[in-house]
């Protein structure tokens, strides 16, 4: 591999000088020289200091430096010592480093002019390296901030090479202080000594600072009136914040990747007021607790969940809550889980040091908007929500939310990929090494975008729903930031096939303005491809069956899909099964008002007259009788604003509403399905006879050769249970069991009896419905027990948050097949 050229230099204000090693003591073996190039997540993690120390041990001279391509090392010494140096470096890199490639080539000895080994100035060319995710505070830095004898005692911006901000402060590559928002804080003499000391863990740590030279924190009242801190605390502003939270006040706190809104999670008045002022109806709030012992008072935590909470990524982890002890009811209404995280910055650790109760810690924004990152903007937008502001003057280069993870089938699965995970590169599967640079625009909801370059995918942090104007503006800004940071010049643009997605519109605009090829990818094919890439399925693969269950996406036939069985590979798929389509009366209003889906299912499945004769005593019939059914009847009869959909997500909405769960209106996407899952009676799920599960049929799709999962038998059984006044938790369990059985039955129906071109031995599960832990954990073992290999998401969200990766993989596969001169042989 050719090393990146030295085109120009941009050095940090401080560089490591020569080592004190005596070159006369170097062994007399003949000297040779090599250029070593290390790629991956190798900047901002202490890699250069590690290389420096290893070079001393192996008695080498030369230099190590950051380049836009990673780490460049030029070393001279005995050949066996250089080889051992490289071996030690790759076997024992810094804790946060992730090496993806190492190359080594001989160079002329006169190219190494140094008599010692030193850390040299950085060079900047086109970027070929990653940006390290932000990392939770390490144990050593925690000792510093809680040690009264440390000069960083209670300093909220304490970091070292092993922890602290990266993505949120980095403006460009390479990761040097001058390329971060810390460049306006010159190091004091004490910090400079640490920065230059090879024995110090802050040796060449770009984000270090202290009370004397670093960012400052302060409190302001939302009213603008001055306040006296000693009234509330004798320590500092952060301790004052803790006191005021305990007294029921709401704080807007400038965090790592944006502002957060906080209040005491045990005080219903404070939580309800925050929910009302933030205009966030129903959606669960995230929580932060001082330590695991506090969380254990409210939730069950297994070893995997504990490890996730205490990991360097420090995500929000979805935990099962105890039924006996709960927080304020408005924290997570209708849920049987809490989303907890532990402190991930020194500021949060200091804030919760003496807080024995959890706090709500939600994004600092109005519902639907991106969180604020600038002090003035936050004070303007949140002054009617927060009572106080905890502010600081360290800039935020990139807005970033907290990541969300849930353990399902004994594996951690990322539901939202953001702080702590983005933008770590994902190595592309075998066969994609020659993929040209590519930009995938993502979807409309839970948007992320994806850059493909040099055998890696860079999936952005979670952006959000692009329908909100501020979020769309943030999306465009983030696209620009990533492309500038990585000096990414795409040769192809990939979008969703839906013509009305804002991301698709922007992709078409980029394609036209830059004269680039545009690849439009069917929504569910993208989900499928994302799951394959997440599981490192190679480019050349046998046919795989994808089960893609979500809200909806535009299908190949122009209708709205959402319950699909696709057979194929990265390049192409064939739809071989589906859910029975049902109209959505009112279009988008049917998503917002679940009762419309219930009525559509009952009207088309059995007819209202039969419903009235057989089930007039059910609460579902009596509820729907009061609705404007005549308007819906006209819409259905004339096909007005009633698109057909095979959506499994809408089936969940219809069933939930029939059971009285969120029938009138949902406050957020997926609410009805989430509350239905939360109500499931576990003893029924585990111990009731399978025959009690709600039955589905597999019927031929009208005017088609496709098989479809038919819910009509399920509706009769569900309504009979309602008529018998069966408890809703038992009914919820029976629905989940029945649906899992139906999906497995469809898979077995689609499996050919003999080995044919359409056979499959592997099944991939994707789409937002598979965030439902109960359905996922019922279905996966059924398929595995039948001898099938089951792929599911782990590193990338199964929801639309992973869509961009799938779009990129489909476009890459098509580009590679075009380059290779022919289509894939796989079905």
mmCIF file with all atom_site columns, N, CA and C in Angstrom, residues 671-710:
data_model
loop_
_atom_site.group_PDB
_atom_site.id
_atom_site.type_symbol
_atom_site.label_atom_id
_atom_site.label_alt_id
_atom_site.label_comp_id
_atom_site.label_asym_id
_atom_site.label_entity_id
_atom_site.label_seq_id
_atom_site.pdbx_PDB_ins_code
_atom_site.Cartn_x
_atom_site.Cartn_y
_atom_site.Cartn_z
_atom_site.occupancy
_atom_site.B_iso_or_equiv
_atom_site.pdbx_formal_charge
_atom_site.auth_seq_id
_atom_site.auth_comp_id
_atom_site.auth_asym_id
_atom_site.auth_atom_id
_atom_site.pdbx_PDB_model_num
ATOM 1   N N  . UNK A 1 671 ? -46.440 3.375   19.325 1.00 0.00 ? 671 UNK A N  1
ATOM 2   C CA . UNK A 1 671 ? -46.919 3.383   20.707 1.00 0.00 ? 671 UNK A CA 1
ATOM 3   C C  . UNK A 1 671 ? -47.878 2.229   20.987 1.00 0.00 ? 671 UNK A C  1
ATOM 4   N N  . UNK A 1 672 ? -48.862 2.023   20.106 1.00 0.00 ? 672 UNK A N  1
ATOM 5   C CA . UNK A 1 672 ? -49.855 0.981   20.346 1.00 0.00 ? 672 UNK A CA 1
ATOM 6   C C  . UNK A 1 672 ? -49.193 -0.390  20.417 1.00 0.00 ? 672 UNK A C  1
ATOM 7   N N  . UNK A 1 673 ? -48.275 -0.664  19.500 1.00 0.00 ? 673 UNK A N  1
ATOM 8   C CA . UNK A 1 673 ? -47.589 -1.959  19.491 1.00 0.00 ? 673 UNK A CA 1
ATOM 9   C C  . UNK A 1 673 ? -46.727 -2.131  20.736 1.00 0.00 ? 673 UNK A C  1
ATOM 10  N N  . UNK A 1 674 ? -46.058 -1.069  21.176 1.00 0.00 ? 674 UNK A N  1
ATOM 11  C CA . UNK A 1 674 ? -45.211 -1.146  22.366 1.00 0.00 ? 674 UNK A CA 1
ATOM 12  C C  . UNK A 1 674 ? -46.040 -1.424  23.610 1.00 0.00 ? 674 UNK A C  1
ATOM 13  N N  . UNK A 1 675 ? -47.191 -0.765  23.717 1.00 0.00 ? 675 UNK A N  1
ATOM 14  C CA . UNK A 1 675 ? -48.037 -0.991  24.885 1.00 0.00 ? 675 UNK A CA 1
ATOM 15  C C  . UNK A 1 675 ? -48.672 -2.381  24.844 1.00 0.00 ? 675 UNK A C  1
ATOM 16  N N  . UNK A 1 676 ? -48.963 -2.876  23.658 1.00 0.00 ? 676 UNK A N  1
ATOM 17  C CA . UNK A 1 676 ? -49.477 -4.241  23.523 1.00 0.00 ? 676 UNK A CA 1
ATOM 18  C C  . UNK A 1 676 ? -48.427 -5.246  23.991 1.00 0.00 ? 676 UNK A C  1
ATOM 19  N N  . UNK A 1 677 ? -47.186 -5.044  23.584 1.00 0.00 ? 677 UNK A N  1
ATOM 20  C CA . UNK A 1 677 ? -46.091 -5.919  24.034 1.00 0.00 ? 677 UNK A CA 1
ATOM 21  C C  . UNK A 1 677 ? -45.934 -5.851  25.545 1.00 0.00 ? 677 UNK A C  1
ATOM 22  N N  . UNK A 1 678 ? -46.042 -4.640  26.105 1.00 0.00 ? 678 UNK A N  1
ATOM 23  C CA . UNK A 1 678 ? -45.846 -4.466  27.544 1.00 0.00 ? 678 UNK A CA 1
ATOM 24  C C  . UNK A 1 678 ? -46.908 -5.181  28.366 1.00 0.00 ? 678 UNK A C  1
ATOM 25  N N  . UNK A 1 679 ? -48.089 -5.381  27.795 1.00 0.00 ? 679 UNK A N  1
ATOM 26  C CA . UNK A 1 679 ? -49.193 -5.996  28.533 1.00 0.00 ? 679 UNK A CA 1
ATOM 27  C C  . UNK A 1 679 ? -49.159 -7.518  28.526 1.00 0.00 ? 679 UNK A C  1
ATOM 28  N N  . UNK A 1 680 ? -48.294 -8.118  27.731 1.00 0.00 ? 680 UNK A N  1
ATOM 29  C CA . UNK A 1 680 ? -48.294 -9.578  27.574 1.00 0.00 ? 680 UNK A CA 1
ATOM 30  C C  . UNK A 1 680 ? -48.149 -10.279 28.925 1.00 0.00 ? 680 UNK A C  1
ATOM 31  N N  . UNK A 1 681 ? -49.048 -11.257 29.166 1.00 0.00 ? 681 UNK A N  1
ATOM 32  C CA . UNK A 1 681 ? -49.010 -12.060 30.378 1.00 0.00 ? 681 UNK A CA 1
ATOM 33  C C  . UNK A 1 681 ? -47.966 -13.163 30.197 1.00 0.00 ? 681 UNK A C  1
ATOM 34  N N  . UNK A 1 682 ? -46.886 -13.101 30.948 1.00 0.00 ? 682 UNK A N  1
ATOM 35  C CA . UNK A 1 682 ? -45.767 -14.026 30.758 1.00 0.00 ? 682 UNK A CA 1
ATOM 36  C C  . UNK A 1 682 ? -46.145 -15.475 31.060 1.00 0.00 ? 682 UNK A C  1
ATOM 37  N N  . UNK A 1 683 ? -46.881 -15.786 32.140 1.00 0.00 ? 683 UNK A N  1
ATOM 38  C CA . UNK A 1 683 ? -47.271 -17.194 32.352 1.00 0.00 ? 683 UNK A CA 1
ATOM 39  C C  . UNK A 1 683 ? -48.055 -17.768 31.174 1.00 0.00 ? 683 UNK A C  1
ATOM 40  N N  . UNK A 1 684 ? -48.951 -16.980 30.593 1.00 0.00 ? 684 UNK A N  1
ATOM 41  C CA . UNK A 1 684 ? -49.682 -17.456 29.414 1.00 0.00 ? 684 UNK A CA 1
ATOM 42  C C  . UNK A 1 684 ? -48.722 -17.716 28.271 1.00 0.00 ? 684 UNK A C  1
ATOM 43  N N  . UNK A 1 685 ? -47.778 -16.807 28.104 1.00 0.00 ? 685 UNK A N  1
ATOM 44  C CA . UNK A 1 685 ? -46.809 -16.931 27.024 1.00 0.00 ? 685 UNK A CA 1
ATOM 45  C C  . UNK A 1 685 ? -45.991 -18.213 27.162 1.00 0.00 ? 685 UNK A C  1
ATOM 46  N N  . UNK A 1 686 ? -45.612 -18.537 28.393 1.00 0.00 ? 686 UNK A N  1
ATOM 47  C CA . UNK A 1 686 ? -44.699 -19.650 28.617 1.00 0.00 ? 686 UNK A CA 1
ATOM 48  C C  . UNK A 1 686 ? -45.401 -20.987 28.799 1.00 0.00 ? 686 UNK A C  1
ATOM 49  N N  . UNK A 1 687 ? -46.606 -20.967 29.363 1.00 0.00 ? 687 UNK A N  1
ATOM 50  C CA . UNK A 1 687 ? -47.181 -22.229 29.820 1.00 0.00 ? 687 UNK A CA 1
ATOM 51  C C  . UNK A 1 687 ? -48.508 -22.606 29.171 1.00 0.00 ? 687 UNK A C  1
ATOM 52  N N  . UNK A 1 688 ? -49.210 -21.675 28.578 1.00 0.00 ? 688 UNK A N  1
ATOM 53  C CA . UNK A 1 688 ? -50.500 -22.035 27.993 1.00 0.00 ? 688 UNK A CA 1
ATOM 54  C C  . UNK A 1 688 ? -50.294 -22.897 26.745 1.00 0.00 ? 688 UNK A C  1
ATOM 55  N N  . UNK A 1 689 ? -51.208 -23.800 26.495 1.00 0.00 ? 689 UNK A N  1
ATOM 56  C CA . UNK A 1 689 ? -51.121 -24.705 25.349 1.00 0.00 ? 689 UNK A CA 1
ATOM 57  C C  . UNK A 1 689 ? -51.047 -23.910 24.047 1.00 0.00 ? 689 UNK A C  1
ATOM 58  N N  . UNK A 1 690 ? -50.247 -24.411 23.110 1.00 0.00 ? 690 UNK A N  1
ATOM 59  C CA . UNK A 1 690 ? -50.086 -23.748 21.822 1.00 0.00 ? 690 UNK A CA 1
ATOM 60  C C  . UNK A 1 690 ? -51.414 -23.616 21.086 1.00 0.00 ? 690 UNK A C  1
ATOM 61  N N  . UNK A 1 691 ? -52.337 -24.542 21.347 1.00 0.00 ? 691 UNK A N  1
ATOM 62  C CA . UNK A 1 691 ? -53.631 -24.501 20.664 1.00 0.00 ? 691 UNK A CA 1
ATOM 63  C C  . UNK A 1 691 ? -54.436 -23.255 21.015 1.00 0.00 ? 691 UNK A C  1
ATOM 64  N N  . UNK A 1 692 ? -54.088 -22.620 22.139 1.00 0.00 ? 692 UNK A N  1
ATOM 65  C CA . UNK A 1 692 ? -54.795 -21.409 22.550 1.00 0.00 ? 692 UNK A CA 1
ATOM 66  C C  . UNK A 1 692 ? -54.290 -20.157 21.835 1.00 0.00 ? 692 UNK A C  1
ATOM 67  N N  . UNK A 1 693 ? -53.153 -20.278 21.169 1.00 0.00 ? 693 UNK A N  1
ATOM 68  C CA . UNK A 1 693 ? -52.617 -19.128 20.424 1.00 0.00 ? 693 UNK A CA 1
ATOM 69  C C  . UNK A 1 693 ? -53.581 -18.764 19.306 1.00 0.00 ? 693 UNK A C  1
ATOM 70  N N  . UNK A 1 694 ? -53.682 -17.489 18.991 1.00 0.00 ? 694 UNK A N  1
ATOM 71  C CA . UNK A 1 694 ? -54.624 -17.051 17.960 1.00 0.00 ? 694 UNK A CA 1
ATOM 72  C C  . UNK A 1 694 ? -54.217 -17.623 16.601 1.00 0.00 ? 694 UNK A C  1
ATOM 73  N N  . UNK A 1 695 ? -55.192 -18.188 15.879 1.00 0.00 ? 695 UNK A N  1
ATOM 74  C CA . UNK A 1 695 ? -54.865 -18.851 14.610 1.00 0.00 ? 695 UNK A CA 1
ATOM 75  C C  . UNK A 1 695 ? -54.821 -17.877 13.432 1.00 0.00 ? 695 UNK A C  1
ATOM 76  N N  . UNK A 1 696 ? -53.886 -18.100 12.534 1.00 0.00 ? 696 UNK A N  1
ATOM 77  C CA . UNK A 1 696 ? -53.818 -17.407 11.248 1.00 0.00 ? 696 UNK A CA 1
ATOM 78  C C  . UNK A 1 696 ? -53.889 -18.469 10.158 1.00 0.00 ? 696 UNK A C  1
ATOM 79  N N  . UNK A 1 697 ? -54.265 -18.070 8.968  1.00 0.00 ? 697 UNK A N  1
ATOM 80  C CA . UNK A 1 697 ? -54.264 -18.972 7.819  1.00 0.00 ? 697 UNK A CA 1
ATOM 81  C C  . UNK A 1 697 ? -53.196 -18.533 6.831  1.00 0.00 ? 697 UNK A C  1
ATOM 82  N N  . UNK A 1 698 ? -52.817 -19.428 5.949  1.00 0.00 ? 698 UNK A N  1
ATOM 83  C CA . UNK A 1 698 ? -51.980 -19.069 4.807  1.00 0.00 ? 698 UNK A CA 1
ATOM 84  C C  . UNK A 1 698 ? -52.851 -19.264 3.571  1.00 0.00 ? 698 UNK A C  1
ATOM 85  N N  . UNK A 1 699 ? -53.165 -18.143 2.928  1.00 0.00 ? 699 UNK A N  1
ATOM 86  C CA . UNK A 1 699 ? -54.106 -18.149 1.813  1.00 0.00 ? 699 UNK A CA 1
ATOM 87  C C  . UNK A 1 699 ? -53.443 -17.566 0.577  1.00 0.00 ? 699 UNK A C  1
ATOM 88  N N  . UNK A 1 700 ? -53.934 -17.942 -0.607 1.00 0.00 ? 700 UNK A N  1
ATOM 89  C CA . UNK A 1 700 ? -53.385 -17.320 -1.824 1.00 0.00 ? 700 UNK A CA 1
ATOM 90  C C  . UNK A 1 700 ? -53.816 -15.863 -1.915 1.00 0.00 ? 700 UNK A C  1
ATOM 91  N N  . UNK A 1 701 ? -52.889 -15.021 -2.295 1.00 0.00 ? 701 UNK A N  1
ATOM 92  C CA . UNK A 1 701 ? -53.206 -13.605 -2.492 1.00 0.00 ? 701 UNK A CA 1
ATOM 93  C C  . UNK A 1 701 ? -54.089 -13.480 -3.727 1.00 0.00 ? 701 UNK A C  1
ATOM 94  N N  . UNK A 1 702 ? -55.219 -12.771 -3.631 1.00 0.00 ? 702 UNK A N  1
ATOM 95  C CA . UNK A 1 702 ? -56.102 -12.632 -4.803 1.00 0.00 ? 702 UNK A CA 1
ATOM 96  C C  . UNK A 1 702 ? -55.349 -12.111 -6.024 1.00 0.00 ? 702 UNK A C  1
ATOM 97  N N  . UNK A 1 703 ? -55.638 -12.719 -7.168 1.00 0.00 ? 703 UNK A N  1
ATOM 98  C CA . UNK A 1 703 ? -55.027 -12.316 -8.444 1.00 0.00 ? 703 UNK A CA 1
ATOM 99  C C  . UNK A 1 703 ? -53.509 -12.406 -8.408 1.00 0.00 ? 703 UNK A C  1
ATOM 100 N N  . UNK A 1 704 ? -52.986 -13.373 -7.666 1.00 0.00 ? 704 UNK A N  1
ATOM 101 C CA . UNK A 1 704 ? -51.529 -13.502 -7.563 1.00 0.00 ? 704 UNK A CA 1
ATOM 102 C C  . UNK A 1 704 ? -51.177 -14.940 -7.208 1.00 0.00 ? 704 UNK A C  1
ATOM 103 N N  . UNK A 1 705 ? -49.948 -15.326 -7.495 1.00 0.00 ? 705 UNK A N  1
ATOM 104 C CA . UNK A 1 705 ? -49.447 -16.642 -7.107 1.00 0.00 ? 705 UNK A CA 1
ATOM 105 C C  . UNK A 1 705 ? -48.867 -16.628 -5.709 1.00 0.00 ? 705 UNK A C  1
ATOM 106 N N  . UNK A 1 706 ? -48.799 -15.460 -5.073 1.00 0.00 ? 706 UNK A N  1
ATOM 107 C CA . UNK A 1 706 ? -48.162 -15.344 -3.770 1.00 0.00 ? 706 UNK A CA 1
ATOM 108 C C  . UNK A 1 706 ? -49.012 -15.951 -2.664 1.00 0.00 ? 706 UNK A C  1
ATOM 109 N N  . UNK A 1 707 ? -48.344 -16.529 -1.670 1.00 0.00 ? 707 UNK A N  1
ATOM 110 C CA . UNK A 1 707 ? -48.999 -16.953 -0.439 1.00 0.00 ? 707 UNK A CA 1
ATOM 111 C C  . UNK A 1 707 ? -49.003 -15.787 0.536  1.00 0.00 ? 707 UNK A C  1
ATOM 112 N N  . UNK A 1 708 ? -50.058 -15.680 1.329  1.00 0.00 ? 708 UNK A N  1
ATOM 113 C CA . UNK A 1 708 ? -50.182 -14.557 2.258  1.00 0.00 ? 708 UNK A CA 1
ATOM 114 C C  . UNK A 1 708 ? -50.645 -15.048 3.628  1.00 0.00 ? 708 UNK A C  1
ATOM 115 N N  . UNK A 1 709 ? -50.085 -14.453 4.662  1.00 0.00 ? 709 UNK A N  1
ATOM 116 C CA . UNK A 1 709 ? -50.570 -14.705 6.021  1.00 0.00 ? 709 UNK A CA 1
ATOM 117 C C  . UNK A 1 709 ? -51.904 -13.982 6.170  1.00 0.00 ? 709 UNK A C  1
ATOM 118 N N  . UNK A 1 710 ? -52.932 -14.749 6.504  1.00 0.00 ? 710 UNK A N  1
ATOM 119 C CA . UNK A 1 710 ? -54.304 -14.242 6.528  1.00 0.00 ? 710 UNK A CA 1
ATOM 120 C C  . UNK A 1 710 ? -54.768 -14.131 7.974  1.00 0.00 ? 710 UNK A C  1
#
